[in-house]
Amino acid sequence: MEELISLTANLGIPFLIIVIALITGSMIERRHYRSIDQREKKLGHIPLLNSKKYPKEDTVIDSRFVSGSVVISYDYFKRFLAGLRQIFGGEVKSYVSLIDRGRREAILRLKAKCPDADLIVNLRVETSSISKGKRKRSIGSVEVFAYGTALLYSKT
Amino acid sequence: MIITNIEEVPGKKIVAHYGLVTGSTVRAKHVGRDLMAGLKNIIGGELKGYTELLEDARGQAKDRMIEQAKEMGANAIINVRFNTSSIAQGASELYIYGTAVRVE
């Protein structure tokens, strides 16, 4: 009897955490994607360039340095899926959607800082994984940082 | 102070170059934030505490760079680059560098 209890405790708690993570994680992700889509429509009129050259036909009246960043952590379920993937290899889809969310969010935050800009040039996106602690107690998260130069054209 | 990450200041002319200016800071996260992040790590989502921490640290590095440029008598910094490296577990260095110039 005692063995049975300890077995349920040992297997049951991680299983429960995975189920909770699956429900909340997918809910948060869906909500985040919805808000990203909405804001991308609103700020879609600002073109982004990742080159240093820009069209010179208009006169630039102001240029500003803009940046945006976000730290996103993966949930327990995503980590579980990725762990399974490491046995067979292949694309880790659960992490792809995570980093995609991070990149789009960082660029949106950058755009939100200059809603009146006509063009953003030399956009750079940097990704770094932070806090790689000990295997068991580590907090897995990825930081995305986007920066560029916003240009304002004269309206005449 | 005008800051750009391209090789010029659009609409203005560079009249003098002062050379490289840099700013850096090393930050560690504190225990309280770590605890919250640990909980958030189960359910996923954005770690707002870490986002703020990094934004804050980048701002400080940038301010140090601007301070240096001001001392040189520059009024703009061009070609700004960012660099992030983790130097030890739980601490990361944020480094920013650019070229100080005078524009008219």
PDB file of C-alpha atoms in Angstrom:
ATOM      1  CA  MET A   1       0.000   0.000   0.000  1.00  0.00           C
ATOM      2  CA  GLU A   2       2.733   2.421   0.984  1.00  0.00           C
ATOM      3  CA  GLU A   3       4.594   1.643  -2.202  1.00  0.00           C
ATOM      4  CA  LEU A   4       1.518   2.432  -4.226  1.00  0.00           C
ATOM      5  CA  ILE A   5       1.166   5.828  -2.564  1.00  0.00           C
ATOM      6  CA  SER A   6       4.781   6.754  -3.139  1.00  0.00           C
ATOM      7  CA  LEU A   7       4.515   5.560  -6.749  1.00  0.00           C
ATOM      8  CA  THR A   8       1.471   7.757  -7.396  1.00  0.00           C
ATOM      9  CA  ALA A   9       3.238  10.659  -5.743  1.00  0.00           C
ATOM     10  CA  ASN A  10       6.362  10.158  -7.805  1.00  0.00           C
ATOM     11  CA  LEU A  11       4.581   9.753 -11.131  1.00  0.00           C
ATOM     12  CA  GLY A  12       1.389  11.657 -10.426  1.00  0.00           C
ATOM     13  CA  ILE A  13       2.847  15.049  -9.532  1.00  0.00           C
ATOM     14  CA  PRO A  14       5.000  15.476 -12.651  1.00  0.00           C
ATOM     15  CA  PHE A  15       2.077  14.242 -14.740  1.00  0.00           C
ATOM     16  CA  LEU A  16      -0.232  16.750 -13.105  1.00  0.00           C
ATOM     17  CA  ILE A  17       2.253  19.566 -13.726  1.00  0.00           C
ATOM     18  CA  ILE A  18       2.496  18.579 -17.387  1.00  0.00           C
ATOM     19  CA  VAL A  19      -1.304  18.626 -17.761  1.00  0.00           C
ATOM     20  CA  ILE A  20      -1.556  22.036 -16.043  1.00  0.00           C
ATOM     21  CA  ALA A  21       1.279  23.343 -18.220  1.00  0.00           C
ATOM     22  CA  LEU A  22      -0.404  22.030 -21.356  1.00  0.00           C
ATOM     23  CA  ILE A  23      -3.682  23.778 -20.569  1.00  0.00           C
ATOM     24  CA  THR A  24      -2.302  27.111 -19.360  1.00  0.00           C
ATOM     25  CA  GLY A  25       0.590  27.171 -21.817  1.00  0.00           C
ATOM     26  CA  SER A  26      -1.594  26.701 -24.883  1.00  0.00           C
ATOM     27  CA  MET A  27      -4.095  29.211 -23.527  1.00  0.00           C
ATOM     28  CA  ILE A  28      -1.394  31.847 -23.011  1.00  0.00           C
ATOM     29  CA  GLU A  29       0.066  31.126 -26.439  1.00  0.00           C
ATOM     30  CA  ARG A  30      -3.289  31.429 -28.198  1.00  0.00           C
ATOM     31  CA  ARG A  31      -4.066  34.681 -26.428  1.00  0.00           C
ATOM     32  CA  HIS A  32      -0.622  36.045 -27.221  1.00  0.00           C
ATOM     33  CA  TYR A  33      -0.930  35.197 -30.919  1.00  0.00           C
ATOM     34  CA  ARG A  34      -4.323  36.901 -31.059  1.00  0.00           C
ATOM     35  CA  SER A  35      -2.907  40.090 -29.546  1.00  0.00           C
ATOM     36  CA  ILE A  36       0.122  39.950 -31.879  1.00  0.00           C
ATOM     37  CA  ASP A  37      -2.115  39.653 -34.954  1.00  0.00           C
ATOM     38  CA  GLN A  38      -4.214  42.572 -33.787  1.00  0.00           C
ATOM     39  CA  ARG A  39      -1.287  44.866 -33.142  1.00  0.00           C
ATOM     40  CA  GLU A  40       0.475  43.846 -36.341  1.00  0.00           C
ATOM     41  CA  LYS A  41      -2.548  45.048 -38.307  1.00  0.00           C
ATOM     42  CA  LYS A  42      -2.518  48.333 -36.424  1.00  0.00           C
ATOM     43  CA  LEU A  43       1.204  49.016 -36.890  1.00  0.00           C
ATOM     44  CA  GLY A  44       1.573  47.370 -40.306  1.00  0.00           C
ATOM     45  CA  HIS A  45       1.845  50.708 -42.127  1.00  0.00           C
ATOM     46  CA  ILE A  46       5.450  51.279 -40.936  1.00  0.00           C
ATOM     47  CA  PRO A  47       7.830  49.584 -43.364  1.00  0.00           C
ATOM     48  CA  LEU A  48      10.895  47.860 -41.967  1.00  0.00           C
ATOM     49  CA  LEU A  49      14.235  47.651 -43.762  1.00  0.00           C
ATOM     50  CA  ASN A  50      17.238  45.703 -42.644  1.00  0.00           C
ATOM     51  CA  SER A  51      19.589  47.524 -44.970  1.00  0.00           C
ATOM     52  CA  LYS A  52      21.525  50.672 -44.134  1.00  0.00           C
ATOM     53  CA  LYS A  53      20.507  52.361 -47.383  1.00  0.00           C
ATOM     54  CA  TYR A  54      17.156  54.065 -47.643  1.00  0.00           C
ATOM     55  CA  PRO A  55      15.321  55.937 -50.412  1.00  0.00           C
ATOM     56  CA  LYS A  56      16.637  59.501 -50.532  1.00  0.00           C
ATOM     57  CA  GLU A  57      13.841  61.206 -52.460  1.00  0.00           C
ATOM     58  CA  ASP A  58      12.239  62.624 -49.298  1.00  0.00           C
ATOM     59  CA  THR A  59      13.930  64.929 -46.818  1.00  0.00           C
ATOM     60  CA  VAL A  60      14.450  63.420 -43.391  1.00  0.00           C
ATOM     61  CA  ILE A  61      13.566  65.785 -40.558  1.00  0.00           C
ATOM     62  CA  ASP A  62      14.196  63.496 -37.610  1.00  0.00           C
ATOM     63  CA  SER A  63      15.924  60.214 -36.872  1.00  0.00           C
ATOM     64  CA  ARG A  64      15.599  58.297 -33.662  1.00  0.00           C
ATOM     65  CA  PHE A  65      17.080  55.159 -32.166  1.00  0.00           C
ATOM     66  CA  VAL A  66      14.357  52.677 -31.229  1.00  0.00           C
ATOM     67  CA  SER A  67      14.463  49.297 -29.550  1.00  0.00           C
ATOM     68  CA  GLY A  68      12.151  46.679 -28.170  1.00  0.00           C
ATOM     69  CA  SER A  69      12.768  43.562 -26.133  1.00  0.00           C
ATOM     70  CA  VAL A  70      10.946  40.676 -24.546  1.00  0.00           C
ATOM     71  CA  VAL A  71      11.826  37.660 -22.410  1.00  0.00           C
ATOM     72  CA  ILE A  72       9.641  34.623 -22.967  1.00  0.00           C
ATOM     73  CA  SER A  73       9.825  31.421 -21.018  1.00  0.00           C
ATOM     74  CA  TYR A  74       8.704  28.043 -22.255  1.00  0.00           C
ATOM     75  CA  ASP A  75       6.274  26.020 -20.211  1.00  0.00           C
ATOM     76  CA  TYR A  76       6.790  22.616 -18.695  1.00  0.00           C
ATOM     77  CA  PHE A  77       4.878  20.864 -21.470  1.00  0.00           C
ATOM     78  CA  LYS A  78       7.001  22.390 -24.232  1.00  0.00           C
ATOM     79  CA  ARG A  79      10.105  21.282 -22.401  1.00  0.00           C
ATOM     80  CA  PHE A  80       8.653  17.780 -22.102  1.00  0.00           C
ATOM     81  CA  LEU A  81       7.964  17.682 -25.869  1.00  0.00           C
ATOM     82  CA  ALA A  82      11.462  18.941 -26.615  1.00  0.00           C
ATOM     83  CA  GLY A  83      12.871  16.267 -24.340  1.00  0.00           C
ATOM     84  CA  LEU A  84      11.059  13.604 -26.349  1.00  0.00           C
ATOM     85  CA  ARG A  85      12.322  15.160 -29.574  1.00  0.00           C
ATOM     86  CA  GLN A  86      15.890  14.789 -28.383  1.00  0.00           C
ATOM     87  CA  ILE A  87      15.488  11.029 -28.603  1.00  0.00           C
ATOM     88  CA  PHE A  88      14.396  10.941 -32.236  1.00  0.00           C
ATOM     89  CA  GLY A  89      15.774  14.214 -33.560  1.00  0.00           C
ATOM     90  CA  GLY A  90      14.081  16.552 -36.001  1.00  0.00           C
ATOM     91  CA  GLU A  91      12.464  19.944 -35.775  1.00  0.00           C
ATOM     92  CA  VAL A  92      11.366  21.000 -32.314  1.00  0.00           C
ATOM     93  CA  LYS A  93       8.066  22.624 -33.290  1.00  0.00           C
ATOM     94  CA  SER A  94       7.117  23.565 -29.750  1.00  0.00           C
ATOM     95  CA  TYR A  95      10.149  25.847 -29.515  1.00  0.00           C
ATOM     96  CA  VAL A  96       9.734  27.288 -33.007  1.00  0.00           C
ATOM     97  CA  SER A  97       6.384  28.838 -32.112  1.00  0.00           C
ATOM     98  CA  LEU A  98       7.886  30.184 -28.884  1.00  0.00           C
ATOM     99  CA  ILE A  99      10.733  32.021 -30.577  1.00  0.00           C
ATOM    100  CA  ASP A 100       8.418  33.225 -33.346  1.00  0.00           C
ATOM    101  CA  ARG A 101       6.218  34.810 -30.675  1.00  0.00           C
ATOM    102  CA  GLY A 102       9.239  36.461 -29.096  1.00  0.00           C
ATOM    103  CA  ARG A 103      10.538  37.951 -32.338  1.00  0.00           C
ATOM    104  CA  ARG A 104       7.205  39.338 -33.424  1.00  0.00           C
ATOM    105  CA  GLU A 105       6.545  40.762 -29.981  1.00  0.00           C
ATOM    106  CA  ALA A 106       9.955  42.488 -29.858  1.00  0.00           C
ATOM    107  CA  ILE A 107       9.441  44.060 -33.288  1.00  0.00           C
ATOM    108  CA  LEU A 108       5.954  45.190 -32.306  1.00  0.00           C
ATOM    109  CA  ARG A 109       7.303  46.844 -29.166  1.00  0.00           C
ATOM    110  CA  LEU A 110       9.930  48.583 -31.271  1.00  0.00           C
ATOM    111  CA  LYS A 111       7.237  49.883 -33.632  1.00  0.00           C
ATOM    112  CA  ALA A 112       5.024  50.947 -30.734  1.00  0.00           C
ATOM    113  CA  LYS A 113       7.770  53.330 -29.581  1.00  0.00           C
ATOM    114  CA  CYS A 114       7.574  55.321 -32.821  1.00  0.00           C
ATOM    115  CA  PRO A 115       4.047  55.057 -34.248  1.00  0.00           C
ATOM    116  CA  ASP A 116       4.607  58.263 -36.240  1.00  0.00           C
ATOM    117  CA  ALA A 117       7.721  57.023 -38.069  1.00  0.00           C
ATOM    118  CA  ASP A 118       7.687  56.692 -41.857  1.00  0.00           C
ATOM    119  CA  LEU A 119      10.420  54.112 -42.135  1.00  0.00           C
ATOM    120  CA  ILE A 120      12.620  52.004 -39.878  1.00  0.00           C
ATOM    121  CA  VAL A 121      16.054  51.216 -41.306  1.00  0.00           C
ATOM    122  CA  ASN A 122      18.825  48.860 -40.298  1.00  0.00           C
ATOM    123  CA  LEU A 123      16.663  46.634 -38.164  1.00  0.00           C
ATOM    124  CA  ARG A 124      18.673  44.099 -36.208  1.00  0.00           C
ATOM    125  CA  VAL A 125      17.242  41.251 -34.163  1.00  0.00           C
ATOM    126  CA  GLU A 126      19.325  39.588 -31.496  1.00  0.00           C
ATOM    127  CA  THR A 127      18.357  36.412 -29.680  1.00  0.00           C
ATOM    128  CA  SER A 128      20.010  35.082 -26.585  1.00  0.00           C
ATOM    129  CA  SER A 129      19.053  32.379 -24.163  1.00  0.00           C
ATOM    130  CA  ILE A 130      19.408  33.519 -20.591  1.00  0.00           C
ATOM    131  CA  SER A 131      19.809  31.773 -17.259  1.00  0.00           C
ATOM    132  CA  LYS A 132      21.083  28.377 -18.179  1.00  0.00           C
ATOM    133  CA  GLY A 133      21.307  27.082 -14.642  1.00  0.00           C
ATOM    134  CA  LYS A 134      21.727  23.586 -13.380  1.00  0.00           C
ATOM    135  CA  ARG A 135      19.665  21.147 -15.363  1.00  0.00           C
ATOM    136  CA  LYS A 136      16.891  20.552 -12.830  1.00  0.00           C
ATOM    137  CA  ARG A 137      16.430  24.017 -11.447  1.00  0.00           C
ATOM    138  CA  SER A 138      17.112  26.041 -14.546  1.00  0.00           C
ATOM    139  CA  ILE A 139      14.654  28.604 -15.801  1.00  0.00           C
ATOM    140  CA  GLY A 140      14.456  28.203 -19.532  1.00  0.00           C
ATOM    141  CA  SER A 141      13.797  31.444 -21.313  1.00  0.00           C
ATOM    142  CA  VAL A 142      14.782  33.243 -24.450  1.00  0.00           C
ATOM    143  CA  GLU A 143      15.373  36.948 -24.852  1.00  0.00           C
ATOM    144  CA  VAL A 144      14.741  38.731 -28.118  1.00  0.00           C
ATOM    145  CA  PHE A 145      16.039  42.240 -28.620  1.00  0.00           C
ATOM    146  CA  ALA A 146      15.273  44.279 -31.746  1.00  0.00           C
ATOM    147  CA  TYR A 147      16.768  47.662 -32.596  1.00  0.00           C
ATOM    148  CA  GLY A 148      16.850  50.057 -35.501  1.00  0.00           C
ATOM    149  CA  THR A 149      16.715  53.682 -36.597  1.00  0.00           C
ATOM    150  CA  ALA A 150      13.331  55.311 -37.137  1.00  0.00           C
ATOM    151  CA  LEU A 151      13.138  58.025 -39.786  1.00  0.00           C
ATOM    152  CA  LEU A 152      10.573  60.800 -40.091  1.00  0.00           C
ATOM    153  CA  TYR A 153      10.053  62.455 -43.463  1.00  0.00           C
ATOM    154  CA  SER A 154       8.912  66.014 -43.908  1.00  0.00           C
ATOM    155  CA  LYS A 155       5.258  66.057 -44.807  1.00  0.00           C
ATOM    156  CA  THR A 156       5.416  68.751 -47.498  1.00  0.00           C
TER     157      THR A 156
ATOM    158  CA  MET B   1      21.941  63.427 -28.416  1.00  0.00           C
ATOM    159  CA  ILE B   2      21.016  61.760 -31.699  1.00  0.00           C
ATOM    160  CA  ILE B   3      21.668  58.031 -31.826  1.00  0.00           C
ATOM    161  CA  THR B   4      21.444  55.943 -34.991  1.00  0.00           C
ATOM    162  CA  ASN B   5      22.641  52.497 -35.947  1.00  0.00           C
ATOM    163  CA  ILE B   6      23.408  53.468 -39.543  1.00  0.00           C
ATOM    164  CA  GLU B   7      26.584  55.130 -40.771  1.00  0.00           C
ATOM    165  CA  GLU B   8      25.175  58.629 -40.959  1.00  0.00           C
ATOM    166  CA  VAL B   9      22.630  60.922 -39.423  1.00  0.00           C
ATOM    167  CA  PRO B  10      19.922  61.281 -42.072  1.00  0.00           C
ATOM    168  CA  GLY B  11      19.313  64.856 -43.122  1.00  0.00           C
ATOM    169  CA  LYS B  12      22.469  66.121 -41.373  1.00  0.00           C
ATOM    170  CA  LYS B  13      26.126  66.436 -42.244  1.00  0.00           C
ATOM    171  CA  ILE B  14      28.928  64.985 -40.150  1.00  0.00           C
ATOM    172  CA  VAL B  15      31.545  67.652 -39.466  1.00  0.00           C
ATOM    173  CA  ALA B  16      33.833  65.903 -36.972  1.00  0.00           C
ATOM    174  CA  HIS B  17      34.611  62.382 -35.799  1.00  0.00           C
ATOM    175  CA  TYR B  18      35.626  61.781 -32.191  1.00  0.00           C
ATOM    176  CA  GLY B  19      36.153  58.040 -32.227  1.00  0.00           C
ATOM    177  CA  LEU B  20      34.731  55.092 -30.346  1.00  0.00           C
ATOM    178  CA  VAL B  21      32.496  55.490 -27.304  1.00  0.00           C
ATOM    179  CA  THR B  22      31.377  52.550 -25.196  1.00  0.00           C
ATOM    180  CA  GLY B  23      29.154  51.749 -22.264  1.00  0.00           C
ATOM    181  CA  SER B  24      28.711  48.509 -20.380  1.00  0.00           C
ATOM    182  CA  THR B  25      27.121  47.019 -17.320  1.00  0.00           C
ATOM    183  CA  VAL B  26      27.036  43.612 -15.686  1.00  0.00           C
ATOM    184  CA  ARG B  27      23.780  42.648 -14.066  1.00  0.00           C
ATOM    185  CA  ALA B  28      22.691  39.777 -11.873  1.00  0.00           C
ATOM    186  CA  LYS B  29      19.097  38.849 -11.239  1.00  0.00           C
ATOM    187  CA  HIS B  30      17.875  38.766  -7.673  1.00  0.00           C
ATOM    188  CA  VAL B  31      16.262  35.940  -5.781  1.00  0.00           C
ATOM    189  CA  GLY B  32      12.727  37.311  -5.626  1.00  0.00           C
ATOM    190  CA  ARG B  33      12.533  37.668  -9.362  1.00  0.00           C
ATOM    191  CA  ASP B  34      14.036  34.230  -9.798  1.00  0.00           C
ATOM    192  CA  LEU B  35      11.352  32.688  -7.635  1.00  0.00           C
ATOM    193  CA  MET B  36       8.546  34.276  -9.630  1.00  0.00           C
ATOM    194  CA  ALA B  37      10.233  33.322 -12.880  1.00  0.00           C
ATOM    195  CA  GLY B  38      10.502  29.750 -11.632  1.00  0.00           C
ATOM    196  CA  LEU B  39       6.756  29.611 -11.104  1.00  0.00           C
ATOM    197  CA  LYS B  40       6.101  31.259 -14.458  1.00  0.00           C
ATOM    198  CA  ASN B  41       8.360  28.682 -16.049  1.00  0.00           C
ATOM    199  CA  ILE B  42       5.775  25.956 -15.401  1.00  0.00           C
ATOM    200  CA  ILE B  43       2.894  27.693 -17.159  1.00  0.00           C
ATOM    201  CA  GLY B  44       4.879  29.620 -19.749  1.00  0.00           C
ATOM    202  CA  GLY B  45       4.454  33.188 -20.959  1.00  0.00           C
ATOM    203  CA  GLU B  46       6.430  36.381 -20.714  1.00  0.00           C
ATOM    204  CA  LEU B  47       8.821  36.920 -17.824  1.00  0.00           C
ATOM    205  CA  LYS B  48       8.073  40.599 -17.244  1.00  0.00           C
ATOM    206  CA  GLY B  49      10.607  40.904 -14.437  1.00  0.00           C
ATOM    207  CA  TYR B  50      13.439  39.806 -16.704  1.00  0.00           C
ATOM    208  CA  THR B  51      12.255  42.015 -19.552  1.00  0.00           C
ATOM    209  CA  GLU B  52      12.299  45.027 -17.254  1.00  0.00           C
ATOM    210  CA  LEU B  53      15.675  44.070 -15.825  1.00  0.00           C
ATOM    211  CA  LEU B  54      17.287  43.856 -19.250  1.00  0.00           C
ATOM    212  CA  GLU B  55      15.622  47.044 -20.497  1.00  0.00           C
ATOM    213  CA  ASP B  56      16.875  48.807 -17.403  1.00  0.00           C
ATOM    214  CA  ALA B  57      20.408  47.480 -17.834  1.00  0.00           C
ATOM    215  CA  ARG B  58      20.500  48.452 -21.515  1.00  0.00           C
ATOM    216  CA  GLY B  59      19.317  51.925 -20.586  1.00  0.00           C
ATOM    217  CA  GLN B  60      22.161  52.247 -18.094  1.00  0.00           C
ATOM    218  CA  ALA B  61      24.768  51.075 -20.609  1.00  0.00           C
ATOM    219  CA  LYS B  62      23.382  53.542 -23.132  1.00  0.00           C
ATOM    220  CA  ASP B  63      23.499  56.397 -20.611  1.00  0.00           C
ATOM    221  CA  ARG B  64      27.154  55.629 -19.883  1.00  0.00           C
ATOM    222  CA  MET B  65      27.939  55.735 -23.590  1.00  0.00           C
ATOM    223  CA  ILE B  66      26.087  59.039 -24.000  1.00  0.00           C
ATOM    224  CA  GLU B  67      27.958  60.474 -21.003  1.00  0.00           C
ATOM    225  CA  GLN B  68      31.266  59.612 -22.635  1.00  0.00           C
ATOM    226  CA  ALA B  69      30.213  61.159 -25.926  1.00  0.00           C
ATOM    227  CA  LYS B  70      29.128  64.367 -24.190  1.00  0.00           C
ATOM    228  CA  GLU B  71      32.519  64.716 -22.533  1.00  0.00           C
ATOM    229  CA  MET B  72      34.108  64.559 -25.968  1.00  0.00           C
ATOM    230  CA  GLY B  73      31.858  67.342 -27.200  1.00  0.00           C
ATOM    231  CA  ALA B  74      29.870  65.224 -29.621  1.00  0.00           C
ATOM    232  CA  ASN B  75      26.194  65.708 -30.329  1.00  0.00           C
ATOM    233  CA  ALA B  76      25.441  62.404 -32.072  1.00  0.00           C
ATOM    234  CA  ILE B  77      26.495  58.760 -31.969  1.00  0.00           C
ATOM    235  CA  ILE B  78      26.375  56.708 -35.159  1.00  0.00           C
ATOM    236  CA  ASN B  79      26.715  53.019 -35.977  1.00  0.00           C
ATOM    237  CA  VAL B  80      25.589  51.839 -32.561  1.00  0.00           C
ATOM    238  CA  ARG B  81      25.848  48.108 -31.843  1.00  0.00           C
ATOM    239  CA  PHE B  82      24.635  46.018 -28.932  1.00  0.00           C
ATOM    240  CA  ASN B  83      26.242  42.955 -27.471  1.00  0.00           C
ATOM    241  CA  THR B  84      24.999  40.612 -24.774  1.00  0.00           C
ATOM    242  CA  SER B  85      27.130  37.925 -23.210  1.00  0.00           C
ATOM    243  CA  SER B  86      26.611  35.811 -20.140  1.00  0.00           C
ATOM    244  CA  ILE B  87      29.823  35.859 -18.158  1.00  0.00           C
ATOM    245  CA  ALA B  88      28.751  33.586 -15.315  1.00  0.00           C
ATOM    246  CA  GLN B  89      25.692  31.718 -14.239  1.00  0.00           C
ATOM    247  CA  GLY B  90      23.011  34.239 -13.419  1.00  0.00           C
ATOM    248  CA  ALA B  91      24.932  37.303 -14.575  1.00  0.00           C
ATOM    249  CA  SER B  92      25.151  38.831 -17.998  1.00  0.00           C
ATOM    250  CA  GLU B  93      27.046  41.697 -19.498  1.00  0.00           C
ATOM    251  CA  LEU B  94      25.413  44.259 -21.721  1.00  0.00           C
ATOM    252  CA  TYR B  95      27.758  46.188 -23.940  1.00  0.00           C
ATOM    253  CA  ILE B  96      26.968  49.021 -26.322  1.00  0.00           C
ATOM    254  CA  TYR B  97      29.359  50.837 -28.609  1.00  0.00           C
ATOM    255  CA  GLY B  98      29.312  53.415 -31.377  1.00  0.00           C
ATOM    256  CA  THR B  99      31.151  56.302 -32.983  1.00  0.00           C
ATOM    257  CA  ALA B 100      30.814  59.791 -31.527  1.00  0.00           C
ATOM    258  CA  VAL B 101      30.424  62.532 -34.114  1.00  0.00           C
ATOM    259  CA  ARG B 102      29.419  66.163 -34.428  1.00  0.00           C
ATOM    260  CA  VAL B 103      26.656  66.884 -36.901  1.00  0.00           C
ATOM    261  CA  GLU B 104      25.177  70.076 -38.321  1.00  0.00           C
TER     262      GLU B 104
END
